[in-house]
Short mmCIF file of C-alpha atoms in Angstrom, two decimals:
data_model
loop_
_atom_site.label_atom_id
_atom_site.label_comp_id
_atom_site.label_asym_id
_atom_site.label_seq_id
_atom_site.Cartn_x
_atom_site.Cartn_y
_atom_site.Cartn_z
CA MET A 1 0.44 25.86 14.16
CA ALA A 2 -2.53 25.54 11.91
CA GLU A 3 -2.87 22.98 9.16
CA GLN A 4 -0.88 23.71 6.23
CA ARG A 5 -1.11 22.06 2.72
CA GLY A 6 0.95 22.38 -0.49
CA THR A 7 4.25 23.16 1.45
CA ASP A 8 7.51 22.26 0.05
CA THR A 9 7.78 19.74 2.63
CA VAL A 10 4.59 18.14 1.89
CA LYS A 11 5.13 18.02 -2.10
CA ARG A 12 8.78 16.92 -1.83
CA GLY A 13 7.80 14.31 0.84
CA LEU A 14 5.36 12.44 -1.45
CA ALA A 15 8.31 11.87 -3.98
CA GLU A 16 10.37 10.56 -0.90
CA MET A 17 7.58 7.90 -0.32
CA LEU A 18 7.94 7.02 -3.84
CA LYS A 19 11.79 6.15 -3.67
CA GLY A 20 13.05 2.69 -4.59
CA GLY A 21 9.90 1.93 -6.56
CA ALA A 22 8.67 1.86 -9.91
CA ILE A 23 5.89 4.22 -11.45
CA MET A 24 4.27 2.97 -14.69
CA ASP A 25 2.62 4.70 -17.61
CA VAL A 26 -1.08 3.07 -17.79
CA THR A 27 -3.54 3.89 -20.48
CA ASN A 28 -6.79 2.30 -18.73
CA VAL A 29 -8.23 0.68 -15.66
CA GLU A 30 -7.27 -2.68 -16.42
CA GLN A 31 -3.50 -1.79 -16.99
CA ALA A 32 -3.61 0.57 -13.86
CA LYS A 33 -4.91 -2.58 -11.83
CA ILE A 34 -2.21 -4.85 -13.33
CA ALA A 35 0.44 -2.24 -12.33
CA GLU A 36 -0.84 -1.85 -9.00
CA GLU A 37 -1.10 -5.74 -8.35
CA ALA A 38 2.76 -5.64 -9.58
CA GLY A 39 3.73 -3.68 -6.99
CA ALA A 40 4.27 -0.26 -8.87
CA VAL A 41 4.56 2.90 -6.38
CA ALA A 42 2.24 4.99 -8.50
CA VAL A 43 0.75 5.17 -12.39
CA MET A 44 1.03 7.73 -14.82
CA ALA A 45 -2.38 8.14 -16.60
CA LEU A 46 -2.12 8.50 -20.25
CA GLU A 47 -4.05 8.63 -23.35
CA ARG A 48 -1.28 7.05 -25.30
CA VAL A 49 2.32 5.59 -24.42
CA PRO A 50 5.03 7.54 -25.76
CA SER A 51 6.07 4.94 -28.18
CA ASP A 52 2.44 5.41 -29.90
CA ILE A 53 2.71 9.27 -29.50
CA ARG A 54 5.75 8.84 -31.46
CA LYS A 55 4.30 6.59 -34.28
CA GLU A 56 1.01 8.54 -34.54
CA GLY A 57 2.48 12.02 -34.67
CA GLY A 58 0.20 15.10 -34.47
CA VAL A 59 -0.20 17.28 -31.49
CA SER A 60 -0.16 15.43 -28.25
CA ARG A 61 -2.13 17.32 -25.26
CA MET A 62 -3.22 16.17 -21.62
CA ALA A 63 -5.30 13.11 -21.63
CA ASP A 64 -9.20 12.88 -21.52
CA LEU A 65 -10.10 13.44 -17.89
CA LYS A 66 -12.45 10.76 -18.11
CA ILE A 67 -9.54 8.15 -18.31
CA ILE A 68 -7.60 9.94 -15.60
CA GLU A 69 -10.34 10.15 -13.20
CA ASP A 70 -11.54 6.26 -14.04
CA ILE A 71 -8.04 5.43 -12.95
CA MET A 72 -8.15 7.51 -9.71
CA GLU A 73 -11.04 5.42 -8.73
CA ALA A 74 -9.63 2.14 -9.65
CA VAL A 75 -6.53 1.88 -7.67
CA THR A 76 -5.16 3.26 -4.09
CA ILE A 77 -1.81 4.20 -5.25
CA PRO A 78 -1.02 7.79 -6.27
CA VAL A 79 -1.87 8.82 -9.57
CA MET A 80 0.07 11.20 -11.76
CA ALA A 81 -0.85 12.95 -15.22
CA LYS A 82 0.87 14.96 -17.73
CA CYS A 83 0.38 18.62 -18.89
CA ARG A 84 2.17 20.06 -21.73
CA ILE A 85 5.40 22.11 -21.16
CA GLY A 86 4.08 25.73 -20.09
CA HIS A 87 0.36 24.74 -20.08
CA PHE A 88 -0.50 26.12 -16.92
CA VAL A 89 -4.32 25.79 -17.61
CA GLU A 90 -3.89 22.16 -18.23
CA ALA A 91 -1.86 21.96 -14.92
CA ARG A 92 -4.82 23.94 -13.08
CA ILE A 93 -7.51 21.61 -14.41
CA LEU A 94 -5.41 18.36 -13.43
CA GLN A 95 -5.06 19.86 -9.84
CA ALA A 96 -8.93 20.53 -9.75
CA ILE A 97 -9.51 17.04 -10.42
CA GLY A 98 -7.09 16.00 -7.71
CA VAL A 99 -4.23 14.11 -9.15
CA ASP A 100 -1.42 13.40 -6.80
CA TYR A 101 1.51 14.64 -9.24
CA ILE A 102 1.64 16.41 -12.51
CA ASP A 103 4.46 15.96 -14.94
CA GLU A 104 5.17 18.66 -16.97
CA SER A 105 6.28 16.54 -19.80
CA GLU A 106 8.41 16.86 -22.94
CA VAL A 107 6.59 13.81 -24.42
CA LEU A 108 3.51 15.98 -25.04
CA THR A 109 3.79 18.65 -27.52
CA PRO A 110 4.92 21.87 -25.69
CA ALA A 111 2.32 24.92 -25.47
CA ASP A 112 5.41 27.41 -24.52
CA GLU A 113 8.68 27.59 -26.29
CA ALA A 114 10.06 29.88 -23.77
CA ASN A 115 8.77 29.49 -20.33
CA HIS A 116 7.55 26.67 -18.03
CA VAL A 117 4.85 26.63 -15.62
CA ASP A 118 5.15 28.64 -12.43
CA LYS A 119 4.96 25.31 -10.16
CA ARG A 120 5.44 27.33 -6.92
CA ASP A 121 1.50 28.57 -6.64
CA TYR A 122 0.14 25.01 -6.92
CA THR A 123 -0.92 22.52 -4.04
CA VAL A 124 -0.35 19.66 -6.18
CA PRO A 125 3.47 18.68 -6.78
CA PHE A 126 5.05 18.62 -10.13
CA VAL A 127 7.70 16.44 -11.55
CA CYS A 128 9.76 17.55 -14.35
CA GLY A 129 12.23 16.11 -16.80
CA ALA A 130 16.14 17.15 -17.07
CA THR A 131 19.04 16.42 -19.17
CA ASN A 132 21.59 18.11 -17.13
CA LEU A 133 21.95 19.69 -13.72
CA GLY A 134 21.34 23.38 -14.79
CA GLU A 135 17.96 22.04 -16.38
CA ALA A 136 17.04 20.21 -13.34
CA LEU A 137 17.72 23.19 -11.05
CA ARG A 138 15.87 25.68 -13.36
CA ARG A 139 12.76 23.42 -12.81
CA ILE A 140 13.34 23.20 -9.03
CA GLY A 141 13.63 26.99 -9.08
CA GLU A 142 10.14 27.07 -10.76
CA GLY A 143 8.74 24.87 -8.17
CA ALA A 144 9.32 21.30 -9.30
CA ALA A 145 9.20 18.85 -5.98
CA MET A 146 10.86 16.03 -8.22
CA ILE A 147 13.09 15.39 -11.14
CA ARG A 148 13.57 12.63 -13.43
CA SER A 149 15.96 12.17 -16.44
CA LYS A 150 14.30 12.80 -19.79
CA GLY A 151 15.98 9.79 -21.58
CA GLU A 152 14.47 9.52 -24.92
CA ALA A 153 10.77 8.45 -24.12
CA GLY A 154 9.40 5.69 -26.24
CA THR A 155 12.60 3.97 -27.88
CA GLY A 156 13.07 1.19 -25.37
CA ASN A 157 16.68 2.53 -25.57
CA ILE A 158 18.37 3.27 -22.24
CA VAL A 159 21.38 5.29 -23.59
CA GLU A 160 19.86 8.71 -23.52
CA ALA A 161 18.66 8.18 -19.86
CA VAL A 162 22.16 6.94 -18.93
CA ARG A 163 23.57 9.95 -20.71
CA HIS A 164 21.42 12.47 -18.53
CA LEU A 165 21.79 10.53 -15.18
CA ARG A 166 25.73 10.66 -15.56
CA SER A 167 25.70 14.21 -16.66
CA ILE A 168 23.52 15.13 -13.45
CA THR A 169 25.29 13.15 -10.92
CA GLY A 170 28.88 14.06 -12.44
CA GLU A 171 27.78 17.55 -12.52
CA ILE A 172 26.82 17.47 -8.68
CA ARG A 173 30.14 15.83 -7.82
CA LYS A 174 32.03 18.49 -9.32
CA LEU A 175 29.99 21.37 -7.44
CA SER A 176 30.61 19.39 -4.26
CA VAL A 177 34.24 19.73 -4.35
CA MET A 178 34.47 23.62 -5.62
CA GLY A 179 35.02 26.44 -3.14
CA GLN A 180 32.61 29.01 -2.09
CA ASP A 181 34.11 31.42 -4.31
CA GLU A 182 33.69 29.29 -7.49
CA LEU A 183 30.08 28.80 -7.29
CA MET A 184 28.70 32.02 -8.65
CA ALA A 185 30.67 31.28 -11.85
CA ALA A 186 29.24 27.70 -11.67
CA SER A 187 25.56 29.19 -11.41
CA LYS A 188 26.26 31.16 -14.51
CA GLU A 189 27.57 28.13 -16.41
CA HIS A 190 24.58 26.02 -15.55
CA ARG A 191 22.46 29.00 -16.06
CA ALA A 192 20.84 28.02 -12.46
CA PRO A 193 19.85 29.98 -9.53
CA VAL A 194 23.06 30.50 -7.33
CA ASP A 195 20.93 29.58 -4.07
CA LEU A 196 20.25 26.29 -5.47
CA VAL A 197 23.75 25.76 -6.83
CA ARG A 198 25.03 26.43 -3.27
CA ASP A 199 22.38 23.81 -1.57
CA VAL A 200 23.57 21.20 -4.20
CA ALA A 201 27.29 21.87 -3.38
CA ALA A 202 26.39 21.47 0.35
CA LEU A 203 24.13 18.54 0.01
CA GLY A 204 25.96 16.63 -2.74
CA LYS A 205 22.75 15.85 -4.19
CA LEU A 206 19.48 17.52 -5.45
CA PRO A 207 17.21 18.82 -2.84
CA VAL A 208 14.42 16.96 -4.47
CA VAL A 209 14.15 13.08 -5.35
CA LEU A 210 15.82 12.19 -8.71
CA PHE A 211 14.16 9.28 -10.66
CA CYS A 212 15.06 7.89 -14.08
CA ALA A 213 12.72 7.86 -17.28
CA GLY A 214 12.86 7.37 -20.68
CA GLY A 215 13.84 4.08 -22.32
CA ILE A 216 13.85 1.51 -19.59
CA ALA A 217 12.71 -1.88 -20.95
CA THR A 218 14.03 -4.57 -18.88
CA PRO A 219 14.88 -5.58 -15.15
CA ALA A 220 18.50 -5.10 -15.85
CA ASP A 221 17.80 -1.19 -17.31
CA ALA A 222 16.32 -0.67 -14.06
CA GLY A 223 19.12 -2.12 -12.21
CA LEU A 224 21.71 -0.10 -14.12
CA VAL A 225 19.96 3.36 -13.68
CA MET A 226 19.58 2.83 -9.98
CA HIS A 227 23.38 1.98 -9.94
CA LEU A 228 24.06 5.31 -11.72
CA GLY A 229 21.95 7.24 -8.92
CA ALA A 230 18.36 7.06 -9.94
CA GLU A 231 16.28 6.79 -6.68
CA GLY A 232 13.35 5.30 -8.60
CA VAL A 233 12.14 4.50 -12.04
CA PHE A 234 9.60 5.56 -14.37
CA VAL A 235 8.52 2.91 -16.96
CA GLY A 236 6.91 4.21 -19.93
CA SER A 237 6.22 2.01 -23.10
CA GLY A 238 8.51 -0.56 -21.61
CA ILE A 239 5.77 -2.51 -20.02
CA PHE A 240 2.53 -2.57 -21.96
CA LYS A 241 4.22 -2.65 -25.19
CA SER A 242 5.83 -5.84 -24.35
CA GLU A 243 4.90 -9.78 -24.72
CA ASP A 244 3.83 -10.27 -21.05
CA PRO A 245 3.22 -7.00 -19.21
CA ALA A 246 2.23 -8.44 -15.74
CA ARG A 247 5.36 -10.38 -15.47
CA ARG A 248 7.63 -8.08 -16.82
CA ALA A 249 6.13 -5.43 -14.50
CA ARG A 250 6.69 -7.56 -11.27
CA ALA A 251 10.22 -8.08 -12.43
CA ILE A 252 11.07 -4.32 -12.95
CA VAL A 253 9.57 -3.71 -9.39
CA GLU A 254 11.83 -6.38 -7.99
CA ALA A 255 14.89 -5.12 -9.91
CA THR A 256 14.42 -1.79 -8.50
CA THR A 257 14.73 -2.62 -4.73
CA TYR A 258 17.26 -5.54 -5.37
CA PHE A 259 19.42 -3.68 -8.15
CA ASN A 260 22.52 -4.63 -5.70
CA ASP A 261 21.80 -8.16 -5.82
CA PRO A 262 22.58 -10.01 -9.16
CA ASP A 263 21.17 -13.42 -8.11
CA VAL A 264 17.68 -11.34 -7.57
CA LEU A 265 18.24 -9.65 -10.90
CA ALA A 266 19.09 -13.08 -12.83
CA LYS A 267 15.95 -14.82 -11.32
CA VAL A 268 13.59 -12.25 -12.37
CA SER A 269 15.11 -11.66 -15.77
CA ARG A 270 14.48 -15.08 -16.93
CA GLY A 271 11.87 -15.82 -19.41
CA LEU A 272 10.05 -12.71 -19.61
CA GLY A 273 8.95 -12.98 -23.18
CA GLU A 274 9.63 -10.36 -25.59
CA ALA A 275 10.50 -6.75 -24.63
CA MET A 276 9.27 -3.86 -26.62
CA ARG A 277 10.89 -3.10 -29.64
CA GLY A 278 13.66 -0.65 -29.54
CA LEU A 279 14.70 2.34 -31.68
CA ASP A 280 18.23 3.38 -32.41
CA VAL A 281 18.50 6.98 -31.09
CA ARG A 282 21.52 7.76 -33.19
CA SER A 283 19.69 7.24 -36.40
CA MET A 284 16.78 9.52 -35.30
CA PRO A 285 16.48 13.15 -36.93
CA ASP A 286 16.92 15.88 -34.50
CA ASP A 287 13.05 16.79 -34.82
CA GLU A 288 11.90 13.50 -33.61
CA ARG A 289 13.91 13.67 -30.38
CA LEU A 290 11.57 14.52 -27.32
CA ALA A 291 14.51 15.39 -24.93
CA GLY A 292 15.41 18.82 -26.70
CA ARG A 293 11.98 20.17 -25.45
CA GLY A 294 11.99 22.16 -22.29
CA TRP A 295 14.47 25.47 -21.89
CA MET B 1 25.59 0.89 20.07
CA ALA B 2 22.11 -0.78 19.43
CA VAL B 3 21.71 -1.87 15.85
CA ALA B 4 18.59 -0.66 14.21
CA GLY B 5 17.32 -2.14 11.05
CA VAL B 6 15.36 -0.17 8.17
CA LEU B 7 13.32 -2.31 6.10
CA ALA B 8 14.51 -1.00 2.80
CA LEU B 9 12.25 -2.64 0.30
CA GLN B 10 10.67 0.60 -1.08
CA GLY B 11 9.87 3.94 0.55
CA ASP B 12 11.83 6.79 2.56
CA PHE B 13 14.12 4.38 4.41
CA GLU B 14 17.14 6.75 3.82
CA ALA B 15 15.42 9.62 5.74
CA HIS B 16 15.01 7.00 8.75
CA ALA B 17 18.41 6.23 8.65
CA SER B 18 19.68 9.63 9.05
CA MET B 19 17.18 10.08 12.03
CA LEU B 20 18.40 6.83 13.61
CA HIS B 21 21.93 8.37 13.56
CA ARG B 22 21.13 11.38 15.19
CA ALA B 23 19.02 9.39 17.75
CA GLY B 24 22.26 7.68 18.59
CA ALA B 25 21.88 4.23 16.97
CA GLU B 26 23.51 2.45 14.02
CA ALA B 27 21.41 2.12 11.11
CA ARG B 28 21.31 -0.79 8.46
CA GLU B 29 19.16 -1.46 5.57
CA VAL B 30 17.21 -4.83 5.84
CA ARG B 31 16.08 -6.52 2.53
CA THR B 32 16.88 -10.31 3.29
CA ARG B 33 15.90 -12.30 6.19
CA GLU B 34 19.71 -12.71 7.18
CA GLU B 35 19.90 -8.86 7.36
CA LEU B 36 16.75 -9.11 9.60
CA ASP B 37 18.41 -11.46 12.06
CA ALA B 38 21.23 -8.98 12.65
CA VAL B 39 19.40 -6.08 14.29
CA ASP B 40 18.04 -5.17 17.41
CA GLY B 41 15.03 -3.32 16.01
CA LEU B 42 13.37 -2.40 12.92
CA VAL B 43 11.93 0.68 11.25
CA ILE B 44 9.04 0.17 8.50
CA PRO B 45 9.19 3.34 6.60
CA GLY B 46 6.87 5.38 4.73
CA GLY B 47 6.17 4.38 1.11
CA GLU B 48 3.45 2.47 -0.65
CA SER B 49 2.31 -0.39 1.82
CA THR B 50 0.76 -2.50 -1.35
CA ALA B 51 4.55 -2.27 -2.87
CA ILE B 52 6.08 -2.91 0.62
CA GLY B 53 3.56 -5.87 1.31
CA LEU B 54 4.12 -7.52 -2.21
CA LEU B 55 7.81 -7.50 -2.15
CA ALA B 56 7.91 -8.69 1.80
CA GLU B 57 5.76 -11.61 0.64
CA LYS B 58 7.79 -12.34 -2.46
CA HIS B 59 11.21 -12.24 -0.87
CA ASP B 60 9.78 -14.66 2.31
CA LEU B 61 10.04 -11.79 4.96
CA VAL B 62 6.45 -11.84 6.32
CA GLU B 63 6.95 -14.92 8.62
CA PRO B 64 10.17 -14.02 10.03
CA LEU B 65 9.17 -10.32 10.77
CA ARG B 66 5.93 -11.67 12.47
CA LYS B 67 8.40 -14.18 14.53
CA ARG B 68 10.57 -11.21 15.66
CA ALA B 69 7.77 -9.09 16.52
CA ASP B 70 6.18 -11.77 18.58
CA ASP B 71 9.58 -12.18 20.31
CA GLY B 72 9.08 -8.67 21.53
CA MET B 73 11.50 -6.87 18.83
CA PRO B 74 10.93 -3.12 19.05
CA ILE B 75 9.16 -1.96 15.73
CA LEU B 76 8.65 1.87 14.60
CA GLY B 77 6.15 1.95 11.58
CA THR B 78 5.53 5.36 9.73
CA CYS B 79 2.56 5.81 7.52
CA ALA B 80 2.87 2.78 5.03
CA GLY B 81 4.76 1.10 8.11
CA MET B 82 1.75 1.53 10.28
CA ILE B 83 -0.81 0.19 7.63
CA PHE B 84 1.68 -3.00 7.40
CA CYS B 85 1.74 -3.52 11.06
CA ALA B 86 -2.04 -3.65 11.22
CA ALA B 87 -4.13 -6.54 11.75
CA ARG B 88 -6.95 -5.11 9.27
CA VAL B 89 -7.23 -2.77 6.57
CA ASP B 90 -10.54 -1.20 5.70
CA GLY B 91 -10.96 -1.84 1.99
CA ARG B 92 -9.13 -3.94 -0.55
CA ALA B 93 -6.94 -7.09 0.69
CA GLN B 94 -3.22 -6.62 0.81
CA PRO B 95 -0.41 -8.33 2.64
CA LEU B 96 -0.41 -7.33 6.16
CA LEU B 97 1.99 -8.28 9.20
CA GLY B 98 -0.93 -8.03 11.31
CA VAL B 99 1.13 -7.37 15.02
CA VAL B 100 -1.17 -4.67 16.27
CA ASP B 101 -4.94 -5.29 16.91
CA MET B 102 -6.24 -2.46 14.83
CA THR B 103 -8.20 -1.40 11.86
CA VAL B 104 -6.56 1.26 9.55
CA ARG B 105 -8.08 3.13 6.74
CA ARG B 106 -5.77 4.01 3.79
CA ASN B 107 -5.50 7.45 2.45
CA ALA B 108 -8.07 8.36 4.89
CA PHE B 109 -7.05 12.18 4.99
CA GLY B 110 -7.51 12.37 1.26
CA ARG B 111 -5.31 12.29 -1.72
CA GLN B 112 -2.00 14.31 -2.12
CA VAL B 113 -3.72 17.55 -2.57
CA ASP B 114 -5.08 17.24 0.86
CA SER B 115 -1.79 16.12 2.54
CA PHE B 116 -0.60 18.72 5.34
CA GLU B 117 1.71 19.33 8.10
CA THR B 118 0.65 20.80 11.61
CA ASP B 119 1.73 20.70 15.22
CA LEU B 120 0.34 17.63 17.40
CA ARG B 121 0.26 16.72 21.07
CA VAL B 122 1.94 13.25 21.67
CA LYS B 123 1.77 11.31 25.18
CA GLY B 124 4.98 11.02 26.50
CA LEU B 125 6.79 14.13 24.81
CA ASP B 126 6.51 17.34 26.70
CA ALA B 127 6.40 19.74 23.73
CA PRO B 128 4.19 19.51 20.46
CA LEU B 129 5.57 17.45 17.62
CA HIS B 130 5.68 18.92 13.99
CA ALA B 131 3.71 16.22 11.91
CA VAL B 132 3.57 15.75 8.19
CA PHE B 133 0.52 13.86 7.03
CA ILE B 134 1.07 12.54 3.35
CA ARG B 135 -1.76 10.64 1.77
CA ALA B 136 -1.96 9.30 5.61
CA PRO B 137 -4.07 6.72 7.12
CA TRP B 138 -6.06 6.98 10.19
CA VAL B 139 -6.88 4.21 12.72
CA GLU B 140 -10.56 3.41 12.71
CA GLU B 141 -10.73 1.21 15.72
CA VAL B 142 -8.40 -0.44 18.32
CA GLY B 143 -8.22 -3.72 20.44
CA SER B 144 -7.99 -3.42 24.26
CA GLU B 145 -4.17 -4.01 24.06
CA VAL B 146 -3.49 -0.70 21.96
CA GLU B 147 -2.58 2.47 23.52
CA VAL B 148 -3.57 5.74 21.66
CA LEU B 149 -0.62 8.06 21.83
CA ALA B 150 -1.90 10.92 19.71
CA GLU B 151 -5.02 11.65 17.68
CA TYR B 152 -5.99 14.59 14.86
CA ASP B 153 -9.53 15.20 14.23
CA GLY B 154 -10.69 12.82 16.66
CA ARG B 155 -8.85 9.81 14.78
CA PRO B 156 -5.96 8.07 16.47
CA VAL B 157 -2.73 8.70 14.47
CA ALA B 158 -0.19 7.50 16.85
CA VAL B 159 -0.37 4.22 18.78
CA ARG B 160 1.58 1.73 20.59
CA GLN B 161 0.91 -2.07 21.35
CA GLY B 162 3.79 -3.72 23.42
CA ALA B 163 7.18 -2.80 21.58
CA VAL B 164 5.52 -1.67 18.49
CA LEU B 165 5.09 2.08 17.75
CA LEU B 166 3.30 3.44 14.79
CA THR B 167 2.47 6.74 13.43
CA ALA B 168 0.18 8.05 10.55
CA PHE B 169 2.29 10.73 10.10
CA HIS B 170 6.14 11.10 9.15
CA PRO B 171 8.69 12.04 11.84
CA GLU B 172 11.46 11.16 9.56
CA ILE B 173 11.08 14.07 7.37
CA ALA B 174 9.76 16.72 9.85
CA GLY B 175 13.24 17.30 11.31
CA ASP B 176 12.30 16.28 15.00
CA ASP B 177 13.93 13.20 16.37
CA ARG B 178 12.07 12.68 19.63
CA VAL B 179 10.02 9.89 18.19
CA HIS B 180 13.15 7.91 16.93
CA ARG B 181 14.88 8.68 20.39
CA MET B 182 11.38 6.76 21.74
CA PHE B 183 12.26 3.82 19.57
CA VAL B 184 16.07 3.90 20.11
CA GLU B 185 15.78 3.77 23.95
CA ALA B 186 13.78 0.62 23.71
CA LEU B 187 16.47 -1.14 21.82
#
């Protein structure tokens, strides 16, 4: 067989290699090096972290390519970057400069309010956010090679990520005990392709890797979501908006591996300095919530 | 039944565990020294070699791993596992076990957009093996003790030294369990 690139196996395969690891948001070379030295499995190159995007408002777009390329040059771990929902030209540009994963992300201002990017035609793999199983399967149907919970980015509040993970894993459990004759109705209910619904029912899990994102601020948060079925974590504002980023980054890496060992969790949680300042999601107006973006 | 450990600090250790089951071994996750003491052989999975190395160092696994390797424990390392076992890595310093006399170059085949799958001839297997290369390393040079089992583009991508078997590609996600059988037979 001749050499084949951009296959599902190759695209989903990179996410397999990231499992059990922490992916960190970074906005410059210095932060990227801190993340790599702390044991991050990848970095997400951004112009602003979500909590600043939230604070500053306005339209949030793909980062300046110079920032992304400088970071690609500086570290040996994979570099991810975000495009706006539905903005397939931003996606093509990110593929052209050779980023390792594209996050079609609700954290940026959506470019299309009906359609996401058709991710099947790309050589570069995509990760997408989801709040429930139907949304995850629609994204996989479009070609996403990795799924993450949306949570509520930039809040430092884990409650929404927990809601989304519990929803996804709970709905998977329900599918796995259904009869074959019930799966078409389930597909209708979830507004998801029936083939993927059948795959999930048979596997008892998503056909791609599932990470948690949106609100992780402490090692204990990382441990919590790993217990709830996440296969790894994205940490956004939680590291570089805290008092001692390098130390907190190392602690979250260890907590993600040793999530089932309370002694290690206790050891790494001690004396980390102040965490990022959090936001109460309940008092947040609907139009400030990012998780509602995406269809 | 032989007990095969899978170093479960980070990476695709679950994919290895299910291949080990298929190859007829009991698979156990290894994150501590005690867990390492209880296995007959060890798989070091694909993942990020820097993350795996840092965690192994921090949790005092590097010396015990070297000692078990010196005592002849069979090891199978894939991709990041290959890098971690090498004596030398081309480029920036990172924690290494150094149990195989070779130099590896990380991400030698390129970034993710250059990752690929193909069929490969491997010494000791009668039919070609389907191989998945993901941001894969290659071997730059090997010492006299190291046997090259497969090459791609003129670069060694599978090697053996004593009981340590290393591949730059990922037999654990290609669905062919023959490499894992080679490892399990040695336990």
